[in-house]
Tab-separated table of C-alpha atoms in Angstrom:
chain	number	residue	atom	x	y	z
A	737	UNK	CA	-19.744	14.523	-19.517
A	738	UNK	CA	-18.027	16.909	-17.633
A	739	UNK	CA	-15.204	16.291	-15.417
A	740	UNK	CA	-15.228	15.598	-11.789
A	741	UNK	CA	-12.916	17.085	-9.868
A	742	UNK	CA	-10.956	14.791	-6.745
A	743	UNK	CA	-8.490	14.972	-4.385
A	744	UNK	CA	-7.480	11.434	-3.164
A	745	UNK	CA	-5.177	11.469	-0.189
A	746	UNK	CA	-3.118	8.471	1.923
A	747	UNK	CA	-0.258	8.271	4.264
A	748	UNK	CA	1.000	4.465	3.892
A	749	UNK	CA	2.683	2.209	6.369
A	750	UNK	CA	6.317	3.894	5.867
A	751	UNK	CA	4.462	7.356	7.762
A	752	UNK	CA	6.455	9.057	5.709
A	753	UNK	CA	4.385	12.012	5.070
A	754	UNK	CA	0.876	12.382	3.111
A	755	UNK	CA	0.415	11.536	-0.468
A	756	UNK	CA	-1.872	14.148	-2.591
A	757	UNK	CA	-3.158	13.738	-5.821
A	758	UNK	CA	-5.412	16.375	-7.608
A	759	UNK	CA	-7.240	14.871	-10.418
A	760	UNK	CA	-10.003	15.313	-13.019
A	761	UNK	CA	-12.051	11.817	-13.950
A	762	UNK	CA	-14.421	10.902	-16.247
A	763	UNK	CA	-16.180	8.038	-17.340
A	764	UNK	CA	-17.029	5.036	-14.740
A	765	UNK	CA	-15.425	1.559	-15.057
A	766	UNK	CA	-14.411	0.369	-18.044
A	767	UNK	CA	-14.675	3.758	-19.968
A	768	UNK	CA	-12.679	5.397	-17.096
A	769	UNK	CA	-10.354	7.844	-17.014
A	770	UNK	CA	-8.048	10.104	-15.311
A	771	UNK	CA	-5.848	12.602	-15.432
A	772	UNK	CA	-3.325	13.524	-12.810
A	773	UNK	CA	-3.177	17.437	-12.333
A	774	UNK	CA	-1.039	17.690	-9.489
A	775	UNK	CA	0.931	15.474	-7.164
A	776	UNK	CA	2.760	16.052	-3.572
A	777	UNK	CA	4.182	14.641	-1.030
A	778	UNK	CA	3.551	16.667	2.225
A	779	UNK	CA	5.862	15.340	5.095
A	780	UNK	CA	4.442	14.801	9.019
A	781	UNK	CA	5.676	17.189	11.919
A	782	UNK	CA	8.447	14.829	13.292
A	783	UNK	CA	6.797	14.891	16.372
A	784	UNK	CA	3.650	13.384	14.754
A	785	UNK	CA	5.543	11.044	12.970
A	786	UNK	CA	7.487	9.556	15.798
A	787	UNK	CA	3.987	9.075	18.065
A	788	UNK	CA	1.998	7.236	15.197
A	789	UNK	CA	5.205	5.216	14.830
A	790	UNK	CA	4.802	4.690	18.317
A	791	UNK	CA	1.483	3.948	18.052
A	792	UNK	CA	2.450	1.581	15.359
A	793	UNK	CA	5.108	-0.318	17.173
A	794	UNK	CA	2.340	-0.994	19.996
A	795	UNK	CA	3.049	1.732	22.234
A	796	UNK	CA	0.881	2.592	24.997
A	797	UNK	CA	-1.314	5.258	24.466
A	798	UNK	CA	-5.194	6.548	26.560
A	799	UNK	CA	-8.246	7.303	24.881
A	800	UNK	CA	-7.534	11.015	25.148
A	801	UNK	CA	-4.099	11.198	23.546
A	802	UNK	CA	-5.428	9.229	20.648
A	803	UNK	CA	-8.104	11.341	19.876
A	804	UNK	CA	-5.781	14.309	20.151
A	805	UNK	CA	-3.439	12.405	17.520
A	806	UNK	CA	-6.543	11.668	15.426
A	807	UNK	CA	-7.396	15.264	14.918
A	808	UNK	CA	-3.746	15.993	14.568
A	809	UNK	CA	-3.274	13.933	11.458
A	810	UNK	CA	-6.882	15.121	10.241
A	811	UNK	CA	-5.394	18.729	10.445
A	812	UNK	CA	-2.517	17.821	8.248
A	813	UNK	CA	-4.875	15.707	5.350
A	814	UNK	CA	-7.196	19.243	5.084
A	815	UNK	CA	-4.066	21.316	5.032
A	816	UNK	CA	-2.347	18.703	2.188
A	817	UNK	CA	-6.263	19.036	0.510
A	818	UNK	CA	-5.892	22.746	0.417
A	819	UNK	CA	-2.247	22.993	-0.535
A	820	UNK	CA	-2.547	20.873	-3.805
A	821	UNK	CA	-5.359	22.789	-4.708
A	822	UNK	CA	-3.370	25.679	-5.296
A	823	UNK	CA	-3.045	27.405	-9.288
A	824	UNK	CA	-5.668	25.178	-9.893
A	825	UNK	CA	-9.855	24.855	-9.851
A	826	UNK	CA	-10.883	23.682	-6.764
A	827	UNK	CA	-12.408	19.846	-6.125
A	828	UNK	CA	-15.522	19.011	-5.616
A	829	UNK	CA	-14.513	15.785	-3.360
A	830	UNK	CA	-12.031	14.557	-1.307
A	831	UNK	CA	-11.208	11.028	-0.159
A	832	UNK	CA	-8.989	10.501	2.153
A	833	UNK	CA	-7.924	7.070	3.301
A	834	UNK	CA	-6.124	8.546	6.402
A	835	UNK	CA	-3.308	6.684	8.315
A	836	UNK	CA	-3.257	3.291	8.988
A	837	UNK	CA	-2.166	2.422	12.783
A	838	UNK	CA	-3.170	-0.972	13.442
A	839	UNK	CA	-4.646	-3.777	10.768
A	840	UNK	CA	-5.886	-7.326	12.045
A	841	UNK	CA	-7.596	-9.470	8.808
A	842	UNK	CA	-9.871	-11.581	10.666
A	843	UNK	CA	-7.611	-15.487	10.285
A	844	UNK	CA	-4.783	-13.350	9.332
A	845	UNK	CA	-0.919	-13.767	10.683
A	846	UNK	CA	-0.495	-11.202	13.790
A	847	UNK	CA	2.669	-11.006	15.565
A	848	UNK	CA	3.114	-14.384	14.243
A	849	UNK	CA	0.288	-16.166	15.006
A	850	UNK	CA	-2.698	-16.846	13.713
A	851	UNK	CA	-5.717	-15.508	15.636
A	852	UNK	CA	-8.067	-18.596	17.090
A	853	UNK	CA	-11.549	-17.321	15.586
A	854	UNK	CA	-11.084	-16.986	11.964
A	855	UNK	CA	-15.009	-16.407	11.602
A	856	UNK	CA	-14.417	-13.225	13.871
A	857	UNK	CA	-14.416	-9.998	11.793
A	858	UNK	CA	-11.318	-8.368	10.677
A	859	UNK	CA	-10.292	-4.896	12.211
A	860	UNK	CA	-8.500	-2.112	10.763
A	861	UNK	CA	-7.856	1.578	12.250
A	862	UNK	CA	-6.725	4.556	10.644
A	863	UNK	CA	-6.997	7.755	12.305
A	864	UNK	CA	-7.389	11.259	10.324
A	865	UNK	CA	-11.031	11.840	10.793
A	866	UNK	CA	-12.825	12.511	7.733
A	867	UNK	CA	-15.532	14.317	9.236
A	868	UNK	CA	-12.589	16.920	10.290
A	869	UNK	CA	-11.213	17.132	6.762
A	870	UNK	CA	-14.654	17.936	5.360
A	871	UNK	CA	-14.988	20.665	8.080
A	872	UNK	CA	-12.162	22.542	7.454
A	873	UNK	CA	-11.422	22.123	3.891
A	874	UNK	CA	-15.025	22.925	3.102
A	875	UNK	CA	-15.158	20.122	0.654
A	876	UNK	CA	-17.513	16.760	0.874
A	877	UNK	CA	-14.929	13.773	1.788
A	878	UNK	CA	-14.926	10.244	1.505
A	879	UNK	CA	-12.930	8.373	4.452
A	880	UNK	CA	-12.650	4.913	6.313
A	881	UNK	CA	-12.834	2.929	3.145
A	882	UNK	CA	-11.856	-0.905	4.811
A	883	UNK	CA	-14.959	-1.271	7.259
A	884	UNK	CA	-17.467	-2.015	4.666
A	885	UNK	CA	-15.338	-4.583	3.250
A	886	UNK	CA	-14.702	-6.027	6.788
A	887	UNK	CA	-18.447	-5.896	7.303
A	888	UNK	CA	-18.952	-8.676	4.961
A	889	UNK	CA	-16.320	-11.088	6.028
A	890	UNK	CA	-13.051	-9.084	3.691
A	891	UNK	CA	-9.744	-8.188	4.986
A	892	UNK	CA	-10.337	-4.618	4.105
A	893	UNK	CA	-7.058	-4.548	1.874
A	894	UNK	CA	-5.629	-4.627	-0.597
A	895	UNK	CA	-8.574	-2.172	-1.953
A	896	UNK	CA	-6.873	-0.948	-4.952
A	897	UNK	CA	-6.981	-3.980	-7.136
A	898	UNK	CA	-10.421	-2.972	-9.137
A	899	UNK	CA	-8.918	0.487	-9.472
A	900	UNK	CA	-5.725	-0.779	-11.571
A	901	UNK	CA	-7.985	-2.995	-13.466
A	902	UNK	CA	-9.775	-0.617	-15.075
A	903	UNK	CA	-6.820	1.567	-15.246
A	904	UNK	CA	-4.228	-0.523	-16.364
A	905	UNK	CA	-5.952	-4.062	-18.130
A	906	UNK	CA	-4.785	-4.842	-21.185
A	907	UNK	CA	-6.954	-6.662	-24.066
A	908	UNK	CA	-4.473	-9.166	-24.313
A	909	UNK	CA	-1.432	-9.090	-21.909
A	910	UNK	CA	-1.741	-10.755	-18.444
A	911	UNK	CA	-0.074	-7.828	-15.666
A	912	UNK	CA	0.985	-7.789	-12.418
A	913	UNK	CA	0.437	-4.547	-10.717
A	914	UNK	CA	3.410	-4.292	-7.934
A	915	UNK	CA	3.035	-2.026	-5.480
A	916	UNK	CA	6.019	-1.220	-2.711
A	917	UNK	CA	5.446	1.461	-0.316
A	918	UNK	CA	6.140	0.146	3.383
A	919	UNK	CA	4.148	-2.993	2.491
A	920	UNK	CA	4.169	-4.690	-0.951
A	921	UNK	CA	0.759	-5.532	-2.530
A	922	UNK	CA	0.026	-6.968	-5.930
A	923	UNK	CA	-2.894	-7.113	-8.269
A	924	UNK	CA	-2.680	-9.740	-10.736
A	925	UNK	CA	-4.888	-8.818	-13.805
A	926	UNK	CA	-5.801	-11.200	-16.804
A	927	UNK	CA	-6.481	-9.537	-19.942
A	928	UNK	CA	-9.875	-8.173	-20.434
A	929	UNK	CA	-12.463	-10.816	-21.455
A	930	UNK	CA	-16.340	-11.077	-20.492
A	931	UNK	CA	-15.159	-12.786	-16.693
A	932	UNK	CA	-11.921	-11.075	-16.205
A	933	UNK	CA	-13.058	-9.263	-12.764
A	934	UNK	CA	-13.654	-12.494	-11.307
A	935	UNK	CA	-10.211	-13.932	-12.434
A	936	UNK	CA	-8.433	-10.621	-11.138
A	937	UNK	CA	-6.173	-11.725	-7.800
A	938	UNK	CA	-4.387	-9.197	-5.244
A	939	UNK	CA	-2.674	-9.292	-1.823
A	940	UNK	CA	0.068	-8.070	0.458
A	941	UNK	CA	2.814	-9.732	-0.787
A	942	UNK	CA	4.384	-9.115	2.554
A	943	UNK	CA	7.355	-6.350	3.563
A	944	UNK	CA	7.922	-3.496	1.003
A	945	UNK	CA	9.712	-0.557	2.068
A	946	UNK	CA	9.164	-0.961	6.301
A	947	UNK	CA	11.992	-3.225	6.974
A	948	UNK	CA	14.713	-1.570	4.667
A	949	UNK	CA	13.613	1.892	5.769
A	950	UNK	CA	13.374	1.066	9.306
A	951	UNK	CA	17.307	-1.310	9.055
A	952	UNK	CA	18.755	2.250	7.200
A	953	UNK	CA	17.631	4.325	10.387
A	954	UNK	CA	19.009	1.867	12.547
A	955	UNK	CA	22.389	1.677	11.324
A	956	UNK	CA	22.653	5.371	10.526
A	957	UNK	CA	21.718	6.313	14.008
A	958	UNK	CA	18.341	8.325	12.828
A	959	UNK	CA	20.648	10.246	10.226
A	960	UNK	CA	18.617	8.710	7.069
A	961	UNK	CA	15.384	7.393	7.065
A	962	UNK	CA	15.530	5.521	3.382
A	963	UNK	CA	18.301	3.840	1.155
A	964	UNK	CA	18.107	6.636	-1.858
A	965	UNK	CA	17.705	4.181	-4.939
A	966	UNK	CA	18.963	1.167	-3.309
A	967	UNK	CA	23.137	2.590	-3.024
A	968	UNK	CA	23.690	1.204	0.252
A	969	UNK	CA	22.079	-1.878	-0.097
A	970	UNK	CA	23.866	-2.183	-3.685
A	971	UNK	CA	27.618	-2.231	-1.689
A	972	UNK	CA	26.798	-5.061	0.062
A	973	UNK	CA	26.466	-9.176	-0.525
A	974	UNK	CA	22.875	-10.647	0.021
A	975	UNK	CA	22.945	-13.786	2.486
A	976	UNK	CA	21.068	-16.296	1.046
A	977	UNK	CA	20.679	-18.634	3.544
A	978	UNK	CA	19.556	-16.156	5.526
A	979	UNK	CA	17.012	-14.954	3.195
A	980	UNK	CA	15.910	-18.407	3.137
A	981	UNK	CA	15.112	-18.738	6.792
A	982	UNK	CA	13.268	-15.848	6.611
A	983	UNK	CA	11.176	-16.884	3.796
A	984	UNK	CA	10.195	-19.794	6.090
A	985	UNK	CA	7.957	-17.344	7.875
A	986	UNK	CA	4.285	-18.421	7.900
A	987	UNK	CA	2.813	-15.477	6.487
A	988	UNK	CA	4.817	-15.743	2.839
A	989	UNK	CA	2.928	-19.400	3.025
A	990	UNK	CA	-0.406	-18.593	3.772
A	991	UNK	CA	-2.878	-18.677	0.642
A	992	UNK	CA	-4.442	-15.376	-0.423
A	993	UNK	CA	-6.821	-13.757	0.780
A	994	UNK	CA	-4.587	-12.034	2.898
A	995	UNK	CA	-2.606	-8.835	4.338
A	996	UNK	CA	-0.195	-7.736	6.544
A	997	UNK	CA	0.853	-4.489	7.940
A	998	UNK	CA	3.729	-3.298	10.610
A	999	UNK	CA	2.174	-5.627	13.283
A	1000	UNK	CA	4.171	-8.295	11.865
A	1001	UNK	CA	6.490	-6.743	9.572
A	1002	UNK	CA	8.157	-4.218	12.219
A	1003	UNK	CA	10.377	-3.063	14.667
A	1004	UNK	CA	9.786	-6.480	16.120
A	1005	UNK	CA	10.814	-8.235	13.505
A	1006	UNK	CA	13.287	-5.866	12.457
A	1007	UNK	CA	15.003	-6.528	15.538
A	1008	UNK	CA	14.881	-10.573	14.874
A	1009	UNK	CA	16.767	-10.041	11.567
A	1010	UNK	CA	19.370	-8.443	12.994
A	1011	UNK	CA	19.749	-10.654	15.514
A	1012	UNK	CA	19.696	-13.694	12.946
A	1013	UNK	CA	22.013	-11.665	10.710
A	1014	UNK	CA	24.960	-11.729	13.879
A	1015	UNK	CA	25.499	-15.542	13.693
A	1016	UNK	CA	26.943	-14.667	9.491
A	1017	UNK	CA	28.954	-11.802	10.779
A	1018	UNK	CA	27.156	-9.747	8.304
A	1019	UNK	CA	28.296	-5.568	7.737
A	1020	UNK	CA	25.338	-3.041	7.536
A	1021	UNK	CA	25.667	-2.815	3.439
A	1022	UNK	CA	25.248	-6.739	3.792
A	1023	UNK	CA	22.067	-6.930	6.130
A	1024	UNK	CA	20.336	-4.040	3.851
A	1025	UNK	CA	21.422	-6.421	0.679
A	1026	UNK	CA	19.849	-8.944	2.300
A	1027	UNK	CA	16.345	-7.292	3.313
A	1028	UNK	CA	16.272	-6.329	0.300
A	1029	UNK	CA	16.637	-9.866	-1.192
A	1030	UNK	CA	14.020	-10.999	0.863
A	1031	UNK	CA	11.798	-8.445	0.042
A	1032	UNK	CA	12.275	-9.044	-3.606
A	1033	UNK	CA	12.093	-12.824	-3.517
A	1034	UNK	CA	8.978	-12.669	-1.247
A	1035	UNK	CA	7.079	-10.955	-3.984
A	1036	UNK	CA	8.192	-13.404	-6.763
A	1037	UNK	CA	7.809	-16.451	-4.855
A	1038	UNK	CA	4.537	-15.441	-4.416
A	1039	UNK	CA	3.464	-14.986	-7.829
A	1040	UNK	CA	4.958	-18.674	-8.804
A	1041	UNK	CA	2.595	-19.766	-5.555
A	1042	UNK	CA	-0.289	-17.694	-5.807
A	1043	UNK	CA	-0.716	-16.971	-9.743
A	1044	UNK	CA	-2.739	-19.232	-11.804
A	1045	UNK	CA	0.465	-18.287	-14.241
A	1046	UNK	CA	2.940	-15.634	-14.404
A	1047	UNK	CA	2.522	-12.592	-15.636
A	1048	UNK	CA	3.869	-11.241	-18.895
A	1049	UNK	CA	4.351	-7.664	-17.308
A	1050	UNK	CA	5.212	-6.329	-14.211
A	1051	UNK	CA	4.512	-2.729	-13.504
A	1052	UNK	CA	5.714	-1.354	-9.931
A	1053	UNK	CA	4.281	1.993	-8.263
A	1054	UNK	CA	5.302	3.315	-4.769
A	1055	UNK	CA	8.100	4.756	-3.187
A	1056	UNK	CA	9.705	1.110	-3.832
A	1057	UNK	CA	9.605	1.782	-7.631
A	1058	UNK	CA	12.367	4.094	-6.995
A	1059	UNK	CA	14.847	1.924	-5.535
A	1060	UNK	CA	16.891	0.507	-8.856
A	1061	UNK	CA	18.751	-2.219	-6.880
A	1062	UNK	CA	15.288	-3.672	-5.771
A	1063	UNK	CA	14.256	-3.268	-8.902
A	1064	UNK	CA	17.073	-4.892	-10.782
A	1065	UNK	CA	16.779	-7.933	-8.034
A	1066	UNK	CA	12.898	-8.497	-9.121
A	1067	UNK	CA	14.184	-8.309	-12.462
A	1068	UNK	CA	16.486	-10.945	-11.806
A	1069	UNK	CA	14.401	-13.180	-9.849
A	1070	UNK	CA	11.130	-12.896	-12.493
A	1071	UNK	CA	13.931	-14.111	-15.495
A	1072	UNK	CA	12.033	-13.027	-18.686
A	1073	UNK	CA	8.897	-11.399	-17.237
A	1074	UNK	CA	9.324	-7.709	-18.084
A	1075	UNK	CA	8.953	-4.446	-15.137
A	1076	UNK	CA	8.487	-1.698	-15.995
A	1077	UNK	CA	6.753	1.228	-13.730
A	1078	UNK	CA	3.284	2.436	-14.086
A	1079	UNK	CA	4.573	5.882	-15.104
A	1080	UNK	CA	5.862	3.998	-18.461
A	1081	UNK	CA	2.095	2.889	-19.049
A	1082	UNK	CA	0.761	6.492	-18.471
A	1083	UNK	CA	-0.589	6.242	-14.728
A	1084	UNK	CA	1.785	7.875	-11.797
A	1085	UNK	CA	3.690	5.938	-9.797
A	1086	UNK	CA	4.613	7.721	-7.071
A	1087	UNK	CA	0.955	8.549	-6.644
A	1088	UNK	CA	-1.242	5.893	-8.268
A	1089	UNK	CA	-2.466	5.093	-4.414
A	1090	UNK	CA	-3.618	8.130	-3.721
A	1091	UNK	CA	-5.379	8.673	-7.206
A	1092	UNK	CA	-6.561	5.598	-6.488
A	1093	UNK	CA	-8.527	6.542	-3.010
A	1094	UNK	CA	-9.768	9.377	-5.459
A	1095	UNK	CA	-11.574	7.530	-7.537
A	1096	UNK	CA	-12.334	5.008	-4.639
A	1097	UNK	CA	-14.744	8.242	-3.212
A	1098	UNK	CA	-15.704	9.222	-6.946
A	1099	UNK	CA	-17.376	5.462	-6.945
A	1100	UNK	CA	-18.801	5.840	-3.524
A	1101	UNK	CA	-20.519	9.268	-4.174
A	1102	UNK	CA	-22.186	6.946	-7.517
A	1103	UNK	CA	-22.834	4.077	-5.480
A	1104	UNK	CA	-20.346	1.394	-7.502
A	1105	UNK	CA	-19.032	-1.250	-5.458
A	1106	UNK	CA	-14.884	-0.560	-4.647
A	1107	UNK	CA	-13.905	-3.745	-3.552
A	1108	UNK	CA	-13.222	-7.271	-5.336
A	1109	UNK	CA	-14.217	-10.490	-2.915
A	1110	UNK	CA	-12.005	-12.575	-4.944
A	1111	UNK	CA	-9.538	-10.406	-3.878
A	1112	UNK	CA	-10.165	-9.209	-0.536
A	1113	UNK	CA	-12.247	-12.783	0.741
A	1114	UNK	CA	-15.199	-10.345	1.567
A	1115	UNK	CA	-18.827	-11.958	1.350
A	1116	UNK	CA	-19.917	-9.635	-1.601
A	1117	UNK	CA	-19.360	-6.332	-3.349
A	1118	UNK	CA	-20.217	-3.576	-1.687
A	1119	UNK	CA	-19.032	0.110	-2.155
A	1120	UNK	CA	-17.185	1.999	0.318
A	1121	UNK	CA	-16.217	4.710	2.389
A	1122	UNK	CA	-18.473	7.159	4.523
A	1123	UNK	CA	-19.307	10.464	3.796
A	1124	UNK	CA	-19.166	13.334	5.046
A	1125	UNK	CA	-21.399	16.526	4.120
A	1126	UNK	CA	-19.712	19.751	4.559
A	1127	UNK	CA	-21.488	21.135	7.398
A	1128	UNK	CA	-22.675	18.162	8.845
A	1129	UNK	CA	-19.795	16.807	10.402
């Protein structure tokens, strides 16, 4: 069988630029593999960046200046397609998962509040048409991945659960998958027996990188836009009954399914934080410690919650991965569970989401489901993404 060529492309809730990943796959589920031939990160215009943060926050915006926007970040996903392509043979494929701007799970948490109507149908918008993408790169692409999932009753997220199971499984080791970017997701996978998909559990764990990234600009004045492996955060003294009145927030209670995005886990609630942080006269090293210990206990306290039992590894991916005081606080917090990062197991980290919208658009194109209902609460599996001919628009 002969290679298939893929470019998989996402910009995650941080907006901190557009995640490329060139690869060559083979095989389908189980038999699957893939090999990473080039990775990039390909940063926004900071004009761009600071409107879909806008957008983000819940900034006002008409019908026109969207669609402008749209086609704006659609521009800079072909251009990212066409730059990793470079020294190597061209893909046959593209999918592109585009930027997330707003995400409501239908009986999800929303500003903090549960919506009314939890039969209603989720809804989930990211802009970065793929129809755009496809025209100007030339190449047939895969985009809006979460609306068949919402369709049948899912939240449209987390979607990359049955990608790391095939992936990453193990015949005999129970895993936890841990992704941070600017929200933390996890896939919990069993080892492989003959009903492991169905015992296979994932959700956002809640904040990841968004409130820590979003605190550093703050107290730098705009001068840095991330805590570079955790140093600042590292000089200061968590406050744990802080972090504790933060973990009181409904959201880290709800049962899975669920997700969350930077509706609730935002400026807004930046803002809260630091105004809970004043009455403990905390410095900025102490309120980054701090976000940082919630972010890290919110993810284990989940497991202990959520888990039918803990894992005996924990692999992180994502920009998160790369902060060592996080990651020594999870290792603290999970006591004799192991973590590791994917890259130590063979599979990228800083880019395992966007190989994993790759071979997301590889199973669309041969009609295998993408999604897991036991993960995502949808109705059924169903495969997804649209497509988009070149030449058809």
């Amino acid at each position: 069988m002969q290679p298939t060529r893929v470019i998989g492309l996402i910009s995650g809730t941080s907006v901190d630029g557009i995640d490329a990943a060139l690869v060559e796959i083979i095989g389908t589920e189980l038999d699957l593999q893939v090999e990473l031939l080039a990775g990039e990160t390909y940063p926004y215009p900071d004009e761009l960046r600071e409107r879909i943060l806008d957008i983000c926050a819940g900034a006002a915006v008409s019908m026109a200046e969207l669609a402008e926007i749209d086609d704006a970040i659609a521009l800079v996903f072909a251009q990212a397609a066409q730059n990793i392509q470079v020294g190597h043979p061209p893909a046959t494929l593209i999918g592109s998962h585009g930027q997330t701007v707003f995400h409501r799970p239908a009986g999800s948490c929303v500003s903090g509040n549960i919506l009314p109507n939890p039969q209603s149908l989720g809804y989930s918008l990211q802009l970065g048409r793929g129809a755009v993408v496809a025209r100007l790169t030339g190449i047939t692409t895969i985009s809006n991945f979460r609306v068949a999932d919402i369709a049948v009753g899912g939240h449209g997220a987390p979607l990359v659960p049955r990608v790391d199971a095939y992936l990453l499984s193990h015949p005999q080791e129970s895993r936890c998958i841990q992704n941070i970017g600017g929200i933390g997701n996890v896939t919990y996978i069993p080892p492989r027996c003959d009903d492991w998909l169905t015992q296979i559990r994932g959700w956002d764990t809640g904040p990841g990188n968004s409130l820590l990234d979003l605190a550093v600009q703050h107290f730098s004045n705009g001068a840095k836009n991330y805590d570079e492996n955790g140093k600042w955060a590292a000089s200061g003294t968590p406050c744990y009954p802080l972090v504790e009145q933060w973990l009181s927030q409904d959201y880290f209670h709800l049962p899975p399914p669920k997700s969350t995005g930077r509706e609730l886990f935002g400026v807004t609630y930046l803002h809260q934080c630091l105004q809970d942080s004043q009455a403990y006269q905390l410095s900025p090293a102490d309120v980054l410690a701090t976000i940082t210990e919630l972010t890290a206990a919110s993810i284990v306290n989940s497991y202990r919650a959520f888990l039918p039992r803990m894992p005996e590894l924990v692999l992180l991916c994502g920009g998160g991965s790369r902060n060592l005081y996080l990651k020594h606080r999870l290792e603290l917090l999970l006591e004799s569970v192991a973590v590791l990062t994917t890259d130590e197991v063979g599979l990228s980290a800083a880019f395992k989401e966007a190989i994993a919208f790759a071979v997301l658009a590889y199973w669309r194109q041969l009609a295998i489901p993408g999604n897991l209902p036991a993960v995502t609460g949808a109705d059924q599996e169903v495969v997804l993404g649209e497509i988009h001919q070149v030449g058809t628009g």
